[in-house]
Amino acid sequence: MITQNAQRIAPLKEQSGGVQKQVAKFLHTTGLAEAVFQGEDFHRRIENEPYIPLVVERHGDQLYLTHYLTQNGDMFIDTEMVFGIAEGSYLTLQETAVQSFGGEFRRCDRGFARLFARNINHQGFAEVARAEIEQSQEEEKLTAADGKLLGEQVEEDRQTLPADVQQYLAVKYQHPDALVLVQTSDRRFYETFFDDAKQLAQTLDLILTSQTSTASDEGRIPAAGFPVKSLEKYLEPLRQVSEVAIADWDGAITVHVQQADQLAIEDAPTPTLQPESAQTAAKRETEEPEFQVQSLFDADQFSSSPQDGHCDHLGNDPTWQDSIKKSIPTTPSPRKERIPSQQPLPQPSLQDVADEVRGIDLEIVAANLGLELDCYDKHKWRNGDHIISISGPLFMDWLADQGGRGAIDLVMHVQNVEFKAAVEWLSGQDLSRRRTYVSTYQPSEEREPRSLAMPAATEQRWNAVRGYLVETRKLPAILVERLHEKGLVYADDHQNAVFVRHGLKENTWTRGELTGASLRGTWGEDNHYHGLAPGSSRDQGWFWLGTGHGPVQRVFLTESPIDAMSLAVLDKGRQAQPGVTIYLSTDGSGGVPIEALKPVLQEGGRVFAAFDADQAGTLMAWRIAEQLPGVERLMPKHGKDWNDRLANPDISERTSQTIANHTEMNQLWRWHLTAKRLGRPDPYLSRITEVARDVAKGAPLSDKAVVAMTRDFASLAQQINMTRTVLQQNLPTTAGIER
């Protein structure tokens, strides 16, 4: 227990152990070595952007240093160190905590504690806290000298409050009937406290937070706020309930009077539409027969004039060479009325986006950062400047002797950028794509159970997501609405488009269990965020749509759900096809349902690797060809991907992206299909795919490969000629028919 004589934490030289010395150094540098003993308990929050805020607390004879995160309004521990305070104010490490899969993981990890302690010193938390304390002390002195605003007792209490709360009270004293907003010192936010904070949160549907007060009768102070740039959007709703007084950083106060009540005309009550959950829709999907209707589209509502939907097929499919009439999809009226939100919905903030991208798999981030996996250690990633070990959400760079936690920290460390730049980089990357390989779907493989956390459907965000899909990506509204009604596409709270993924029932094309969701960011400009819902199974579930009836005759594999939808639109303009056509998204280089695709080829159907017209798409197509001989390559004639082709039908051939060695690549695909038709053994076919991947990477086609390819072409031609001769010999002559 702490004695009454203990007035401060023992200094660095008197502590034992590297962790205790680092923490003692931090506390003495900040000036908190004595402050932590003030009162029965102590609490101080240190804001130090771009890092996660650090909270220093003392409860009894235990000292806590904690990084807290807030997500969806809930606060949880990100990382924490717990020390005991022994007799003489010496520190003893008792426990560490980190977030892990399934919740908080606690143990006494001295290695992690050393990293934590070293980071808070190197990252400048001590200097920030010291500056805050000195500023607070100076403000307290100035406030104590000005006793005109409130009575002596009130002023004494106010001196113990944070500076922003003091400013709020000063303005509130002048405008007691107004809702008071004060601008923060960094000019980024407007905030308010006490009852005004509760009113603000209720009116604008914001999250109510709180601050700790050192005043004995205040406890935790309710607080709420919003970014300065959102003032124009929020001011009118606030003026409908109260007068609003706004104090800017320079002390200027602007008062906005409350709007007068207007005559309200009550409309007939409109029934509230309850959006069907993705889970309910998925259950209904599995209960209904698959492909009951001829088409996913209502033809009479789909288009009023033609659009060029021509696609190039590299395997000499004549039906893909036909010219197609032009059609421009129109946007029909929605089938059901959309009820607008009562209050304007704010765009997700930088913190919202940070909370969303922070948990991205570090191995995926490492691959996208250009790091290479160590051939001897599957947990180690390296390049010329870094050797980084990754363990779940934690990483350690052995060359730099620094580490951290989460995707944002990793990007900041490797790219040497600030917090905002790291968040923008993560939200702008297609992180659905990992290294260039294709894992196969093996139902018998034992897998560790993972908890699936599907994003909650937010109908208020659906109109924005629908607008993105229809207006920005040029998908037909009738198709988007149909998939939304079936629960295959919806919007989440972050305004992501959520594409629901299902497994296959016994390797048949019937939707099985819900396995996850693919996420596509839609808010803001140039948002390229791709991801998966937590717990999604990349290789045991897919987003797909189908049209037609009967057996499956064609399957198109695309890189994204939007590409699958776009190809379905382009393919619709062609002549009717027998059987069922499937358009399936593999989510970049995710898994492919190989076992379900084999029967399609065995029964005379066709499978197309319809990936992007770039090197990555070509390499992925050849990976699948190695596992599924007989697959064919399909690319858009112009543009990088199918949505690019759909959204830009008039793009010229000169501006379209081309693949290096395009002619050779066409020949290689023809060779692979020829060899399959000739019945060449699997190792022979596999060798063709290896040669093709080397050519795709820029290697020349060897003379030996050219000879083998030419021989196979000649063999097939000879077979065809022999077959033709036999058929001609068995047919009656024209003269015989005339007689």
XYZ file of C-alpha atoms in Angstrom:
739
model
C 0.000 0.000 0.000
C 1.059 3.596 -0.598
C 2.065 5.512 2.520
C 1.040 9.085 3.223
C 4.658 10.130 2.787
C 4.763 8.948 -0.837
C 4.439 12.181 -2.831
C 5.848 11.161 -6.201
C 6.972 8.198 -8.283
C 10.593 7.281 -7.588
C 12.959 8.685 -10.255
C 14.513 6.686 -13.084
C 17.818 5.944 -11.294
C 16.032 4.376 -8.331
C 13.815 2.089 -10.413
C 14.802 -1.478 -11.294
C 14.162 -2.854 -14.783
C 14.121 -1.198 -18.211
C 10.339 -0.888 -18.411
C 10.019 0.762 -14.993
C 12.860 3.164 -15.824
C 11.202 4.203 -19.120
C 7.832 4.822 -17.415
C 9.442 6.731 -14.547
C 11.284 8.876 -17.082
C 7.968 9.557 -18.847
C 6.148 10.530 -15.628
C 8.919 12.849 -14.439
C 9.251 14.501 -17.860
C 5.512 15.211 -18.007
C 5.350 16.467 -14.435
C 2.906 13.689 -13.526
C 5.219 11.915 -11.080
C 3.656 13.913 -8.245
C 0.271 14.624 -9.840
C -0.705 10.948 -9.942
C -0.919 10.985 -6.129
C -3.351 13.909 -5.999
C -6.714 12.715 -4.710
C -7.904 9.172 -4.168
C -7.720 8.411 -7.908
C -6.024 10.113 -10.831
C -6.985 10.293 -14.528
C -5.399 12.237 -17.379
C -5.940 11.852 -21.115
C -3.081 12.935 -23.429
C -4.010 13.747 -27.034
C -1.022 13.423 -29.354
C -2.044 13.158 -32.998
C -1.569 11.143 -35.075
C -1.180 8.519 -32.347
C -3.930 6.879 -30.317
C -4.598 8.974 -27.162
C -2.814 7.813 -23.999
C -4.625 7.720 -20.658
C -2.668 7.743 -17.382
C -4.671 6.556 -14.357
C -4.046 5.612 -10.754
C -6.487 3.616 -8.699
C -5.244 2.836 -5.233
C -1.767 1.349 -5.522
C -1.992 0.517 -9.229
C -0.881 2.708 -12.153
C -2.410 2.233 -15.611
C -1.083 3.482 -18.968
C -3.687 2.762 -21.626
C -4.379 3.436 -25.286
C -8.167 3.517 -25.719
C -10.025 3.226 -29.050
C -13.602 4.195 -29.821
C -15.626 2.325 -32.414
C -19.346 2.676 -33.078
C -19.678 4.641 -29.858
C -18.055 1.965 -27.691
C -14.701 2.534 -25.965
C -12.329 -0.392 -25.559
C -8.698 -0.985 -24.585
C -6.279 -1.168 -27.494
C -3.085 -1.693 -25.462
C -2.348 -1.303 -21.754
C 0.363 -1.610 -19.087
C -0.491 -2.073 -15.401
C 2.071 -1.352 -12.655
C 1.949 -1.872 -8.946
C 3.229 1.023 -6.780
C 5.286 -0.492 -4.006
C 6.531 1.030 -0.760
C 8.844 3.897 -1.654
C 6.906 4.588 -4.873
C 8.785 1.978 -6.849
C 7.039 0.566 -9.932
C 6.576 -3.159 -10.592
C 5.146 -4.407 -13.899
C 2.090 -6.552 -13.224
C 0.240 -6.994 -16.512
C -0.021 -6.041 -20.195
C -3.110 -6.172 -22.411
C -3.672 -6.122 -26.164
C -6.716 -6.623 -28.358
C -6.713 -9.984 -30.063
C -9.165 -12.164 -31.939
C -11.989 -12.946 -29.534
C -11.315 -10.070 -27.135
C -8.687 -8.779 -24.717
C -5.514 -10.800 -24.205
C -3.800 -10.210 -20.844
C -0.508 -11.454 -19.522
C 2.776 -10.026 -18.223
C 4.679 -9.554 -21.508
C 7.877 -7.676 -20.685
C 8.996 -7.529 -24.316
C 5.780 -5.815 -25.339
C 5.953 -3.542 -22.272
C 9.444 -2.395 -23.278
C 8.142 -1.546 -26.758
C 5.118 0.291 -25.293
C 7.228 2.306 -22.835
C 9.861 3.174 -25.412
C 7.202 4.305 -27.900
C 5.403 6.720 -25.576
C 8.735 8.430 -24.915
C 9.850 8.499 -28.538
C 6.436 9.552 -29.887
C 6.362 12.783 -27.891
C 3.569 12.061 -25.396
C 5.682 13.435 -22.544
C 6.295 16.755 -24.272
C 2.620 17.130 -25.204
C 1.480 16.396 -21.667
C 4.058 18.794 -20.225
C 2.896 21.565 -22.543
C -0.750 20.906 -21.627
C 0.014 21.065 -17.927
C 2.002 24.280 -18.247
C -0.728 25.845 -20.398
C -3.389 24.749 -17.936
C -1.411 26.223 -15.054
C -0.977 29.498 -16.922
C -4.671 29.645 -17.794
C -5.578 28.966 -14.206
C -3.451 31.911 -13.122
C -5.102 34.191 -15.675
C -8.563 32.967 -14.777
C -7.903 33.445 -11.064
C -7.032 37.098 -11.742
C -10.351 37.685 -13.492
C -13.059 37.382 -10.853
C -15.759 39.373 -12.652
C -17.615 36.696 -14.562
C -18.680 34.441 -11.708
C -18.671 34.467 -7.969
C -15.575 33.638 -6.015
C -16.614 30.050 -5.274
C -17.655 29.360 -8.860
C -14.387 30.807 -10.138
C -12.388 28.625 -7.772
C -14.155 25.518 -9.060
C -13.736 26.598 -12.671
C -9.967 26.765 -12.300
C -9.905 23.019 -11.798
C -11.741 22.417 -15.105
C -10.116 21.943 -18.548
C -9.534 25.111 -20.551
C -12.178 24.336 -23.164
C -14.807 23.798 -20.454
C -13.795 27.090 -18.846
C -14.284 28.882 -22.154
C -17.690 27.251 -22.546
C -18.793 28.387 -19.064
C -17.655 31.936 -19.770
C -19.782 32.125 -22.914
C -22.681 30.316 -21.228
C -22.658 32.943 -18.479
C -23.246 35.622 -21.152
C -25.867 33.583 -23.070
C -27.588 31.335 -20.535
C -30.549 30.491 -22.810
C -28.454 29.593 -25.862
C -26.852 26.335 -26.888
C -23.159 27.271 -26.689
C -20.508 25.937 -29.068
C -16.811 26.726 -28.557
C -14.085 26.160 -31.132
C -11.125 24.025 -30.056
C -7.656 25.508 -29.992
C -6.633 23.562 -33.102
C -9.652 25.120 -34.927
C -10.873 21.720 -36.118
C -13.962 21.131 -33.957
C -16.857 22.852 -32.231
C -17.694 21.306 -28.868
C -20.106 21.827 -25.997
C -20.619 20.426 -22.505
C -23.109 19.591 -19.736
C -26.807 19.869 -20.733
C -25.929 21.537 -24.042
C -23.923 18.438 -24.997
C -26.914 16.214 -24.282
C -29.145 18.501 -26.377
C -26.613 18.503 -29.242
C -26.256 14.721 -29.270
C -30.022 14.215 -29.189
C -30.774 16.748 -31.934
C -28.049 15.657 -34.365
C -27.983 11.967 -33.423
C -24.318 12.166 -32.381
C -22.415 10.146 -29.800
C -22.352 11.677 -26.298
C -18.908 11.409 -24.694
C -17.500 12.755 -21.453
C -14.419 14.337 -19.896
C -13.023 13.847 -16.436
C -13.123 16.843 -14.096
C -10.854 17.336 -11.129
C -13.542 19.430 -9.435
C -14.863 17.477 -6.467
C -18.557 17.969 -7.326
C -18.442 17.652 -11.104
C -17.398 14.039 -11.802
C -17.358 13.274 -15.542
C -18.526 16.165 -17.723
C -20.865 15.294 -20.645
C -19.335 16.444 -23.948
C -20.233 16.379 -27.653
C -19.030 18.068 -30.815
C -18.524 17.964 -34.557
C -15.971 19.157 -37.173
C -15.902 22.866 -38.017
C -16.603 22.097 -41.675
C -19.942 20.532 -40.663
C -21.261 23.720 -39.050
C -23.235 24.793 -42.103
C -24.952 21.421 -42.212
C -25.790 21.302 -38.496
C -26.632 24.923 -37.732
C -30.177 24.928 -39.099
C -31.303 21.787 -37.213
C -29.884 23.318 -34.001
C -31.655 26.651 -34.586
C -34.939 24.776 -34.785
C -34.625 23.805 -31.118
C -32.648 26.651 -29.532
C -30.724 29.870 -29.909
C -27.104 29.056 -30.787
C -24.048 30.995 -29.539
C -20.769 30.169 -31.290
C -17.406 31.192 -29.818
C -14.509 30.993 -32.275
C -10.894 30.363 -31.335
C -10.113 34.102 -31.352
C -12.857 34.879 -28.799
C -15.414 36.262 -31.294
C -18.977 35.221 -30.382
C -21.764 34.905 -32.959
C -25.371 34.434 -31.856
C -27.931 32.751 -34.138
C -31.496 33.285 -32.962
C -33.909 30.390 -32.798
C -36.093 29.943 -35.866
C -39.727 30.843 -35.412
C -42.156 27.930 -35.468
C -43.842 27.475 -38.834
C -47.329 26.239 -39.525
C -47.085 22.482 -39.842
C -49.417 20.519 -42.106
C -49.769 16.958 -40.946
C -49.538 14.409 -43.716
C -51.227 11.077 -43.679
C -49.058 8.620 -41.769
C -46.700 6.640 -43.945
C -45.902 3.121 -42.841
C -42.255 2.659 -41.927
C -40.436 0.326 -44.243
C -38.350 -2.168 -42.347
C -35.343 -3.223 -44.433
C -34.901 -6.936 -44.738
C -31.684 -8.034 -43.103
C -28.992 -9.699 -45.159
C -29.270 -12.789 -42.962
C -33.042 -13.061 -43.465
C -32.711 -12.561 -47.174
C -29.963 -15.139 -47.361
C -32.178 -17.656 -45.563
C -35.035 -16.950 -47.953
C -32.631 -17.321 -50.880
C -31.639 -20.805 -49.807
C -35.274 -21.858 -49.454
C -36.245 -20.764 -52.971
C -35.374 -22.743 -56.107
C -32.340 -21.199 -57.816
C -32.878 -19.408 -61.147
C -36.649 -19.493 -61.268
C -36.820 -16.715 -63.832
C -35.304 -16.309 -67.276
C -33.479 -13.063 -66.421
C -32.364 -10.975 -63.468
C -33.574 -7.927 -65.368
C -37.038 -6.710 -66.264
C -36.499 -6.184 -69.964
C -39.317 -3.656 -70.380
C -37.837 -1.463 -67.625
C -34.170 -1.998 -68.340
C -33.446 0.174 -71.355
C -34.974 2.383 -73.961
C -32.100 2.539 -76.442
C -29.052 0.342 -77.202
C -25.567 0.399 -75.706
C -22.382 -1.167 -76.998
C -21.830 -4.265 -74.933
C -19.218 -5.915 -77.135
C -16.630 -8.062 -75.412
C -13.569 -9.741 -76.829
C -13.051 -13.457 -76.365
C -9.535 -14.749 -76.810
C -10.588 -18.330 -77.481
C -12.258 -17.875 -80.884
C -15.824 -17.873 -79.585
C -17.721 -16.542 -82.653
C -20.711 -15.471 -80.623
C -18.552 -12.833 -78.918
C -17.551 -11.290 -82.236
C -21.068 -10.270 -83.244
C -21.764 -6.564 -83.168
C -24.352 -5.615 -80.586
C -26.855 -2.826 -80.702
C -26.260 0.165 -78.526
C -28.293 0.533 -75.382
C -28.136 3.127 -72.641
C -29.697 1.935 -69.391
C -32.257 4.259 -67.955
C -32.924 4.786 -64.282
C -36.473 3.625 -63.524
C -38.509 4.853 -60.600
C -37.830 2.820 -57.456
C -40.348 0.130 -56.770
C -40.905 1.233 -53.212
C -40.906 4.651 -51.644
C -37.772 5.656 -49.801
C -38.335 7.476 -46.542
C -35.804 10.303 -46.154
C -33.912 10.679 -42.916
C -35.268 13.298 -40.517
C -31.808 14.768 -40.024
C -28.948 15.069 -42.515
C -26.453 12.247 -42.113
C -22.829 13.365 -41.726
C -20.160 11.873 -43.920
C -17.868 9.479 -42.038
C -15.083 11.416 -40.329
C -11.364 10.719 -40.519
C -11.694 8.929 -37.169
C -14.536 6.766 -38.557
C -12.388 5.739 -41.493
C -9.392 5.162 -39.219
C -11.442 2.878 -36.973
C -12.521 0.928 -40.053
C -9.097 0.431 -41.664
C -7.044 -0.020 -38.499
C -7.984 -3.698 -38.226
C -7.032 -4.725 -41.771
C -4.889 -7.871 -41.865
C -1.271 -6.738 -41.478
C -0.012 -9.357 -43.930
C -2.295 -7.946 -46.640
C -1.050 -4.439 -45.828
C 2.563 -5.612 -45.917
C 2.077 -7.161 -49.353
C 0.478 -3.974 -50.673
C 3.342 -1.937 -49.228
C 5.719 -3.900 -51.425
C 7.265 -6.020 -48.674
C 8.199 -9.585 -49.588
C 7.509 -12.667 -47.501
C 10.654 -14.267 -46.080
C 11.163 -17.670 -47.696
C 12.287 -19.170 -44.360
C 9.851 -17.490 -41.955
C 6.190 -17.124 -42.948
C 5.673 -14.433 -40.283
C 8.517 -12.191 -41.470
C 8.314 -9.562 -44.239
C 11.251 -7.621 -45.623
C 12.682 -5.199 -48.142
C 15.947 -3.283 -48.264
C 15.037 -1.066 -45.307
C 12.850 -3.244 -43.101
C 12.701 -6.725 -41.587
C 9.266 -6.887 -39.984
C 7.769 -9.723 -37.939
C 3.968 -9.826 -37.841
C 1.971 -11.545 -35.108
C -1.766 -10.915 -35.443
C -2.304 -7.156 -34.963
C 1.286 -6.511 -33.744
C 4.469 -5.958 -35.722
C 8.147 -5.436 -34.932
C 10.792 -3.989 -37.273
C 14.091 -5.529 -36.172
C 16.254 -3.202 -38.262
C 14.645 -0.048 -36.866
C 14.105 -1.527 -33.374
C 10.548 -0.187 -33.459
C 7.144 -1.767 -33.509
C 3.486 -0.997 -33.243
C -0.031 -2.270 -33.549
C -2.542 -2.119 -36.386
C -2.546 -1.293 -40.066
C -2.231 2.471 -39.597
C 0.916 2.172 -37.484
C 2.445 -0.192 -40.053
C 1.822 2.187 -42.968
C 3.127 5.174 -40.961
C 6.278 3.226 -40.112
C 7.080 1.798 -43.552
C 6.131 4.870 -45.592
C 7.308 7.388 -42.956
C 4.069 9.391 -43.200
C 1.700 11.026 -40.734
C -1.547 9.580 -39.395
C -3.878 11.225 -41.930
C -1.755 10.190 -44.904
C -1.670 6.595 -43.650
C -5.467 6.475 -43.259
C -5.944 7.959 -46.718
C -3.523 5.424 -48.189
C -5.327 2.509 -46.550
C -8.792 3.739 -47.557
C -7.583 4.292 -51.119
C -6.021 0.838 -51.639
C -7.659 -2.248 -53.067
C -6.744 -4.399 -50.083
C -8.849 -7.281 -51.265
C -5.838 -8.297 -53.393
C -2.953 -10.084 -51.754
C -0.026 -11.775 -53.412
C -0.569 -13.163 -56.912
C -1.838 -16.644 -56.166
C -5.219 -18.351 -56.218
C -6.246 -20.539 -53.323
C -8.706 -23.287 -54.141
C -11.908 -24.186 -52.427
C -11.488 -27.438 -50.537
C -14.636 -28.250 -48.519
C -12.959 -31.136 -46.708
C -10.156 -28.972 -45.368
C -10.251 -28.470 -41.612
C -10.482 -24.789 -40.727
C -10.395 -23.000 -37.425
C -13.808 -21.529 -36.660
C -13.912 -17.764 -36.925
C -16.623 -15.475 -35.694
C -18.400 -13.730 -38.564
C -19.438 -10.134 -37.827
C -21.664 -8.977 -40.673
C -22.058 -5.172 -40.931
C -25.489 -4.013 -39.827
C -27.724 -2.839 -42.665
C -28.359 0.933 -42.518
C -31.247 1.819 -44.791
C -30.577 5.536 -44.318
C -27.274 5.057 -46.164
C -28.759 2.981 -48.974
C -29.762 5.892 -51.203
C -26.155 7.126 -51.222
C -24.779 3.654 -51.982
C -27.425 3.104 -54.646
C -26.525 6.463 -56.195
C -22.862 5.449 -56.306
C -23.638 2.149 -58.030
C -26.100 3.658 -60.517
C -24.649 7.104 -61.223
C -20.906 6.598 -60.707
C -20.519 2.964 -61.768
C -23.312 3.150 -64.396
C -25.059 -0.038 -63.283
C -28.770 -0.300 -64.183
C -30.994 0.779 -61.320
C -33.312 -2.164 -61.871
C -30.426 -4.624 -61.333
C -29.183 -2.798 -58.227
C -32.689 -2.685 -56.767
C -33.311 -6.352 -57.532
C -30.144 -7.446 -55.734
C -30.960 -5.129 -52.818
C -34.435 -6.611 -52.485
C -32.932 -10.104 -52.454
C -30.559 -9.064 -49.646
C -27.418 -9.563 -51.751
C -26.395 -5.875 -51.669
C -27.003 -3.327 -48.902
C -25.413 -0.326 -47.154
C -23.654 -0.300 -43.798
C -23.168 2.503 -41.288
C -19.949 3.673 -42.984
C -21.743 4.009 -46.337
C -19.943 0.975 -47.717
C -21.644 -1.140 -50.346
C -21.928 -4.585 -48.732
C -21.981 -7.506 -51.179
C -23.123 -10.660 -49.389
C -21.102 -13.852 -49.864
C -22.502 -17.393 -49.706
C -21.000 -20.829 -49.842
C -22.089 -23.538 -52.279
C -24.332 -26.403 -51.245
C -22.398 -29.608 -51.880
C -20.493 -27.986 -54.775
C -23.721 -27.182 -56.617
C -24.773 -23.731 -57.759
C -27.258 -23.297 -54.927
C -26.622 -20.680 -52.268
C -25.450 -22.239 -49.043
C -24.586 -20.705 -45.707
C -23.717 -17.051 -45.247
C -19.907 -16.821 -45.209
C -19.212 -13.084 -45.123
C -19.362 -9.918 -47.185
C -17.192 -7.896 -49.562
C -17.068 -4.180 -48.727
C -16.662 -1.327 -51.217
C -16.246 2.242 -49.957
C -18.531 4.823 -51.579
C -18.248 8.050 -49.550
C -16.088 10.920 -50.723
C -14.142 11.302 -53.952
C -11.682 8.736 -55.298
C -12.556 6.236 -52.583
C -10.943 2.915 -53.512
C -11.467 1.097 -50.215
C -12.017 -2.661 -50.583
C -12.221 -5.088 -47.707
C -14.036 -7.994 -46.131
C -16.398 -8.100 -43.174
C -14.589 -9.437 -40.069
C -14.586 -13.217 -40.055
C -15.414 -13.547 -43.770
C -14.113 -16.683 -45.430
C -12.222 -15.640 -48.565
C -12.073 -19.133 -50.073
C -15.376 -20.629 -48.916
C -17.914 -18.100 -50.113
C -18.552 -15.738 -53.000
C -20.809 -13.006 -54.289
C -22.462 -14.151 -57.492
C -25.564 -13.652 -59.608
C -27.056 -15.846 -62.286
C -29.630 -15.810 -65.039
C -31.412 -18.432 -67.132
C -32.829 -21.860 -66.315
C -31.645 -25.425 -66.569
C -28.072 -26.666 -66.016
C -25.168 -24.267 -65.618
C -23.577 -23.763 -69.040
C -21.313 -20.740 -68.520
C -19.431 -19.303 -65.538
C -17.610 -15.958 -65.675
C -15.023 -15.332 -62.930
C -14.402 -11.620 -62.253
C -12.244 -9.725 -59.772
C -14.981 -7.788 -57.944
C -18.745 -7.790 -57.353
C -19.121 -4.604 -59.414
C -17.262 -6.253 -62.311
C -19.560 -9.287 -62.043
C -22.618 -7.033 -62.261
C -21.087 -5.020 -65.115
C -20.283 -8.115 -67.160
C -23.832 -9.370 -66.613
C -25.126 -6.105 -68.075
C -22.786 -6.277 -71.081
C -23.572 -9.944 -71.636
C -27.331 -9.302 -71.539
C -27.227 -7.649 -74.958
C -26.140 -10.878 -76.635
C -28.453 -13.490 -78.052
C -30.183 -15.755 -75.551
C -27.941 -18.526 -74.228
C -29.139 -22.002 -73.260
C -28.959 -22.995 -69.611
C -27.791 -20.888 -66.685
C -25.010 -18.287 -66.724
C -23.149 -17.443 -63.497
C -21.206 -14.192 -62.896
C -18.990 -14.741 -59.826
C -16.581 -12.430 -57.997
C -13.366 -13.886 -56.592
C -12.477 -10.636 -54.745
C -9.088 -10.106 -56.306
C -6.958 -13.185 -55.820
C -9.352 -14.855 -53.429
C -10.444 -18.470 -53.603
C -12.140 -20.076 -56.591
C -14.742 -22.899 -56.312
C -12.677 -25.335 -58.379
C -14.677 -28.419 -57.380
C -17.945 -26.780 -58.464
C -16.431 -25.616 -61.765
C -15.108 -29.027 -62.842
C -18.587 -30.510 -63.552
C -19.428 -27.472 -65.686
C -16.523 -28.266 -68.037
C -17.093 -32.021 -67.869
C -20.696 -31.573 -69.010
C -19.770 -29.398 -71.972
C -20.086 -25.981 -70.350
C -17.540 -23.167 -70.426
C -15.633 -21.341 -67.687
C -14.083 -17.937 -68.405
C -11.314 -16.253 -66.408
C -12.767 -12.790 -67.007
C -10.223 -10.903 -64.905
C -8.809 -7.426 -65.505
C -6.892 -6.621 -68.683
C -3.591 -6.160 -66.871
C -0.645 -8.264 -65.788
C -2.172 -9.207 -62.417
C -5.395 -10.340 -64.112
C -3.440 -12.362 -66.658
C -1.308 -14.078 -64.010
C -4.399 -14.907 -61.979
C -6.108 -16.377 -65.049
C -3.125 -18.664 -65.707
C -3.098 -19.769 -62.056
C -6.677 -20.939 -62.487
C -5.870 -22.572 -65.830
C -3.224 -24.622 -64.022
C -5.797 -25.912 -61.556
C -8.686 -26.117 -64.019
C -7.471 -27.032 -67.516
C -10.015 -25.980 -70.113
C -10.730 -22.559 -68.643
C -10.781 -19.774 -71.243
C -9.571 -16.169 -71.034
C -11.979 -13.284 -71.508
C -11.108 -9.582 -71.337
C -12.868 -6.326 -72.210
C -11.965 -5.058 -75.666
C -11.237 -1.619 -74.217
C -10.591 -0.428 -70.657
C -8.996 -2.156 -67.691
C -12.018 -3.996 -66.302
C -15.666 -4.696 -67.062
C -17.021 -1.703 -65.197
C -14.559 0.525 -67.026
C -15.927 -0.945 -70.257
C -19.547 -0.443 -69.154
C -19.092 3.099 -67.804
C -17.027 4.257 -70.802
C -18.567 2.601 -73.868
C -16.980 5.098 -76.265
C -13.417 4.764 -74.966
C -11.023 4.581 -77.892
C -8.706 1.695 -78.537
C -5.769 4.085 -78.322
C -6.537 4.989 -74.708
C -7.316 1.482 -73.508
C -4.785 -0.471 -71.493
C -2.969 -3.247 -73.319
C -1.110 -6.267 -72.035
C 2.508 -6.750 -72.985
C 3.008 -9.491 -75.588
C -0.711 -9.479 -76.366
C -0.362 -11.556 -79.562
C 1.857 -14.124 -77.881
C -0.547 -14.347 -74.969
C -3.461 -15.087 -77.330
C -1.362 -17.831 -78.920
C -0.547 -19.310 -75.514
C -4.220 -19.490 -74.544
C -4.964 -21.147 -77.873
C -2.104 -23.593 -77.238
C -3.384 -24.466 -73.779
C -6.894 -25.228 -75.094
C -5.430 -27.163 -78.034
C -3.282 -29.290 -75.730
C -6.310 -29.989 -73.537
C -8.316 -31.018 -76.588
C -5.486 -33.326 -77.723
C -5.575 -35.044 -74.322
C -2.099 -34.002 -73.219
C -1.245 -35.092 -69.625
C -1.634 -32.713 -66.682
C 2.141 -32.060 -66.259
C 2.278 -30.993 -69.905
C -0.632 -28.570 -69.417
C 0.920 -27.295 -66.190
C 4.166 -26.570 -68.013
C 2.283 -24.447 -70.557
C 0.854 -22.326 -67.731
C 4.350 -21.849 -66.268
C 5.667 -20.689 -69.629
C 2.697 -18.340 -70.034
C 3.234 -16.741 -66.627
C 6.877 -16.091 -67.467
C 5.845 -14.453 -70.744
C 3.269 -12.329 -68.895
C 6.108 -11.092 -66.679
C 8.138 -10.058 -69.721
C 10.253 -13.128 -70.466
C 10.628 -14.135 -74.135
C 8.941 -17.271 -75.443
C 11.648 -19.938 -75.800
C 12.351 -21.707 -79.091
C 11.529 -25.022 -77.459
C 8.075 -23.745 -76.447
C 7.474 -22.419 -79.981
C 8.315 -25.825 -81.465
C 6.003 -27.650 -79.041
C 3.189 -25.164 -79.671
C 3.550 -25.443 -83.460
C 3.546 -29.246 -83.233
C 0.331 -29.234 -81.181
C -1.388 -26.858 -83.592
C -0.400 -29.137 -86.477
C -1.614 -32.248 -84.618
C -5.001 -30.715 -83.957
C -5.311 -29.556 -87.553
C -4.466 -33.072 -88.705
C -7.117 -34.530 -86.394
C -9.721 -32.108 -87.703
C -8.839 -32.895 -91.322
C -9.027 -36.642 -90.683
C -12.394 -36.233 -89.002
C -13.647 -34.127 -91.905
C -12.458 -36.729 -94.409
C -14.231 -39.519 -92.560
C -17.451 -37.530 -92.423
C -17.279 -36.701 -96.138
C -16.728 -40.364 -97.008
C -19.822 -41.342 -95.055
C -22.050 -38.695 -96.660
C -23.948 -39.375 -99.920
C -22.769 -37.411 -102.949
C -24.792 -34.621 -104.469
C -25.311 -36.722 -107.578
C -26.731 -39.533 -105.519
C -29.187 -37.171 -103.891
C -30.340 -35.863 -107.290
C -30.955 -39.371 -108.596
